XYZ file of C-alpha atoms in Angstrom:
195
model
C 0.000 0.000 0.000
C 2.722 2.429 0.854
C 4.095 1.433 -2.564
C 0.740 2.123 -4.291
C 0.927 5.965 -2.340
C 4.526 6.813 -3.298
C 3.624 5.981 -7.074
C 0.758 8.093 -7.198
C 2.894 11.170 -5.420
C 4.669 11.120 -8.457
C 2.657 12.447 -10.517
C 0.988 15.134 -8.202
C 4.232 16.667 -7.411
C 5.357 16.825 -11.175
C 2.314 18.236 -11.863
C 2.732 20.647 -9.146
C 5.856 21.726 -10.472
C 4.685 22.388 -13.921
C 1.620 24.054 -12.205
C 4.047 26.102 -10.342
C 6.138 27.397 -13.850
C 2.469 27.637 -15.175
C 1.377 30.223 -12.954
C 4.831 32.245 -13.210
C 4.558 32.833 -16.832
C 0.780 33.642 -16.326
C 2.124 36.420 -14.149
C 4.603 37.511 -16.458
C 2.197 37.480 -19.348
C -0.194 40.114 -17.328
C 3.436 41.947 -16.139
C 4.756 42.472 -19.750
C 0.539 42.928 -20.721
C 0.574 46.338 -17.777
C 4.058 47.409 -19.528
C 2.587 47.524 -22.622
C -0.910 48.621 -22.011
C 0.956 51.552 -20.320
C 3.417 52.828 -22.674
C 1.796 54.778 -25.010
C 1.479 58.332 -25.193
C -2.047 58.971 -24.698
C -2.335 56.939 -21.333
C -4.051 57.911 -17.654
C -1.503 58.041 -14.875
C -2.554 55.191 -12.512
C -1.958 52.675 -16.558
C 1.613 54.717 -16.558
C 2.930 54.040 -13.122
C 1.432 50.295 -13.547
C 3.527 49.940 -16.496
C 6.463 51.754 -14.653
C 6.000 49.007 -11.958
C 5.464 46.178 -14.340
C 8.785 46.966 -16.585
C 10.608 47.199 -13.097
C 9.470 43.668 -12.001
C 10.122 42.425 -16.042
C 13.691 43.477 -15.371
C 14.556 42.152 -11.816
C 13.141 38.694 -12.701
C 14.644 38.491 -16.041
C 16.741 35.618 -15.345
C 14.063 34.082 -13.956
C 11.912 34.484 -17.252
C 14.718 32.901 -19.338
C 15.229 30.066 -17.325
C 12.183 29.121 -17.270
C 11.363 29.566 -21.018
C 14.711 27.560 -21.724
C 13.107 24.847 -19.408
C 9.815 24.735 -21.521
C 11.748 24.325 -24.651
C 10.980 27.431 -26.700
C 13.926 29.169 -27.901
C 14.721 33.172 -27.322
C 14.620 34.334 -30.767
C 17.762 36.704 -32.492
C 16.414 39.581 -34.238
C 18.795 41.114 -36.734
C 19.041 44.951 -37.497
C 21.930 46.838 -39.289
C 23.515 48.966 -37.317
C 25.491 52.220 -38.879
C 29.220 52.112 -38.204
C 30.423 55.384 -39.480
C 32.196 56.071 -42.672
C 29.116 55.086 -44.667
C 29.276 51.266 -43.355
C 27.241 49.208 -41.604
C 27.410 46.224 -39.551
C 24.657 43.443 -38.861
C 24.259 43.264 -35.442
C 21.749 40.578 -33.383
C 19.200 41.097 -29.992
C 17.575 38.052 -27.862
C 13.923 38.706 -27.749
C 13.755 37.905 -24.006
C 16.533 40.507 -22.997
C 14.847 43.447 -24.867
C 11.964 42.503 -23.302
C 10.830 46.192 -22.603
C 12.042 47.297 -26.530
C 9.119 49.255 -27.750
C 9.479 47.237 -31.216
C 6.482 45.595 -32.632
C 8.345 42.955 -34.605
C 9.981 42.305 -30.498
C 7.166 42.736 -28.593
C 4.783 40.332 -31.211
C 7.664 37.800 -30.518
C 7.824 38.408 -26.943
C 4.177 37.856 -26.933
C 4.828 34.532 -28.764
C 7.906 33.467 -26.498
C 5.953 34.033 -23.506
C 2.393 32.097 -24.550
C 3.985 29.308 -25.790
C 6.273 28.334 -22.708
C 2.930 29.008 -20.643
C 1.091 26.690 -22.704
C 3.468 24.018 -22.345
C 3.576 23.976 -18.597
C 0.036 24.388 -19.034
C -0.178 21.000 -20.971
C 2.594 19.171 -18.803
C 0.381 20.051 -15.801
C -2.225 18.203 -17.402
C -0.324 15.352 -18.620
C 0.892 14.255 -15.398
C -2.736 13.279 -14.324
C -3.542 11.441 -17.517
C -2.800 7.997 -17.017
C -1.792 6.829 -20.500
C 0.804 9.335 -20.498
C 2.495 7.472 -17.833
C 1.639 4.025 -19.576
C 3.745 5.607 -22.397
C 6.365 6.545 -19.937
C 6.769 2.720 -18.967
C 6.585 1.388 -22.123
C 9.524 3.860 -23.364
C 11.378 3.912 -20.194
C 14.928 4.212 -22.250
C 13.881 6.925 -24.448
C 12.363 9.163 -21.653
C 15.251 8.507 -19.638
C 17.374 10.035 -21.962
C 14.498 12.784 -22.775
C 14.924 13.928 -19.431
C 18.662 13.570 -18.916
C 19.066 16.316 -21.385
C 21.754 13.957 -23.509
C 21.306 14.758 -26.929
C 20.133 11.599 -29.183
C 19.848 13.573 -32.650
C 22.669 12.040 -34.201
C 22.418 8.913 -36.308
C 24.658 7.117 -33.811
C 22.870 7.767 -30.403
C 19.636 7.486 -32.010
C 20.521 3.720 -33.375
C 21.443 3.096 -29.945
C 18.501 4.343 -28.199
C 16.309 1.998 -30.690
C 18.652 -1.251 -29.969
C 18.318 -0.306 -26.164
C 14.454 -0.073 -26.232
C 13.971 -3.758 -27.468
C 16.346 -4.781 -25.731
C 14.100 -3.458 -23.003
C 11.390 -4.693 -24.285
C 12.736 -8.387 -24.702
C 13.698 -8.390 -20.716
C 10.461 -6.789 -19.925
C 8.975 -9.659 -22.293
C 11.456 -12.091 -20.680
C 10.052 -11.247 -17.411
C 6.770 -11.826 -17.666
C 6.745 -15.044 -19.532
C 9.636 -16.605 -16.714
C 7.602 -15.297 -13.794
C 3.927 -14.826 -14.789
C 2.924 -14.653 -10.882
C 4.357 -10.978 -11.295
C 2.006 -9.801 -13.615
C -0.762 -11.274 -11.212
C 0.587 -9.722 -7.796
C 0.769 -6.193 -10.093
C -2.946 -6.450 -10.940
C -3.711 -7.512 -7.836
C -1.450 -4.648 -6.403
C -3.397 -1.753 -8.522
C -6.895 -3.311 -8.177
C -7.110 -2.681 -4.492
């Protein structure tokens, strides 16, 4: 039974923490959504000192912002511009999106916009998928390949990704191999999850 409790923690608290990075970028969605309702010229005072305190908070927690956008997957965009460099030349020169966050730019700000909702919606959707039990099914069944999902190695070559295929049957065949040697472990596992 205490088995049966410890398995189903796991997926609360990794929902929890995708709730958790859920609700930050919610917060800095309405944040950078006060900047920018705020900066324009025709604007009351109480939307201009909201936006004043909204770009403040943007800017101490913009390590925070990246971090957690790099964790959802979605890269900072470059934007290129030419920049003059005297003499009649100029020199191509690159921004991150997420560190100009507050550059009044509408080619920026539409891809700040972007940035921002699609790392929310992926927490958002991670949040959900820990509670769905065939997600976890598929977690078992590719143990190998989300073990090296979540390790972070990189499996895009031809080489890893060869080797990631030979080690999932061979998974599969010892998982397979299992079951048919001992079939009494299948049986104490249903039992196990029926009561």
């Amino acid at each position: 039974m205490d088995l049966l409790i410890f398995l189903l923690l796991i997926p609360v608290v990794r929902g929890l923490i995708y709730f958790i990075d859920w609700r930050y970028l919610v917060k800095v969605c309405n944040k950078h959504k006060n900047y920018i309702d705020g900066s324009g010229e025709d604007v009351s005072k109480e939307l201009k000192i909201l936006s004043g305190n909204a770009a403040e908070w943007l800017i101490e927690n913009s390590t925070e912002i990246k971090r957690r956008v790099e964790k959802s997957g979605i890269s900072n965009p470059m934007h290129s511009f030419m920049e003059p460099k005297g003499f009649g030349y100029v020199g191509q020169e690159h921004i991150s999106t997420l560190d100009n966050i507050l550059f009044l730019n509408a080619d920026i700000q539409r891809s700040v916009v972007s940035v921002l909702k699609r790392s929310r919606g992926h927490f958002k959707n991670e949040t959900i998928k820990s509670f769905n039990p065939l997600f976890w099914v598929e977690i078992i069944f590719f143990l190998p390949k989300a073990i090296v999902s979540a390790s972070g190695i990189d499996a895009s070559s031809k080489l890893a990704d060869t080797g990631l295929k030979i080690t999932q049957i061979i998974y599969w065949l010892v998982i397979l191999g299992i079951i048919i040697t001992n079939p009494e472990i299948l049986k104490v596992f249903i039992e196990t999850t029926k009561t």
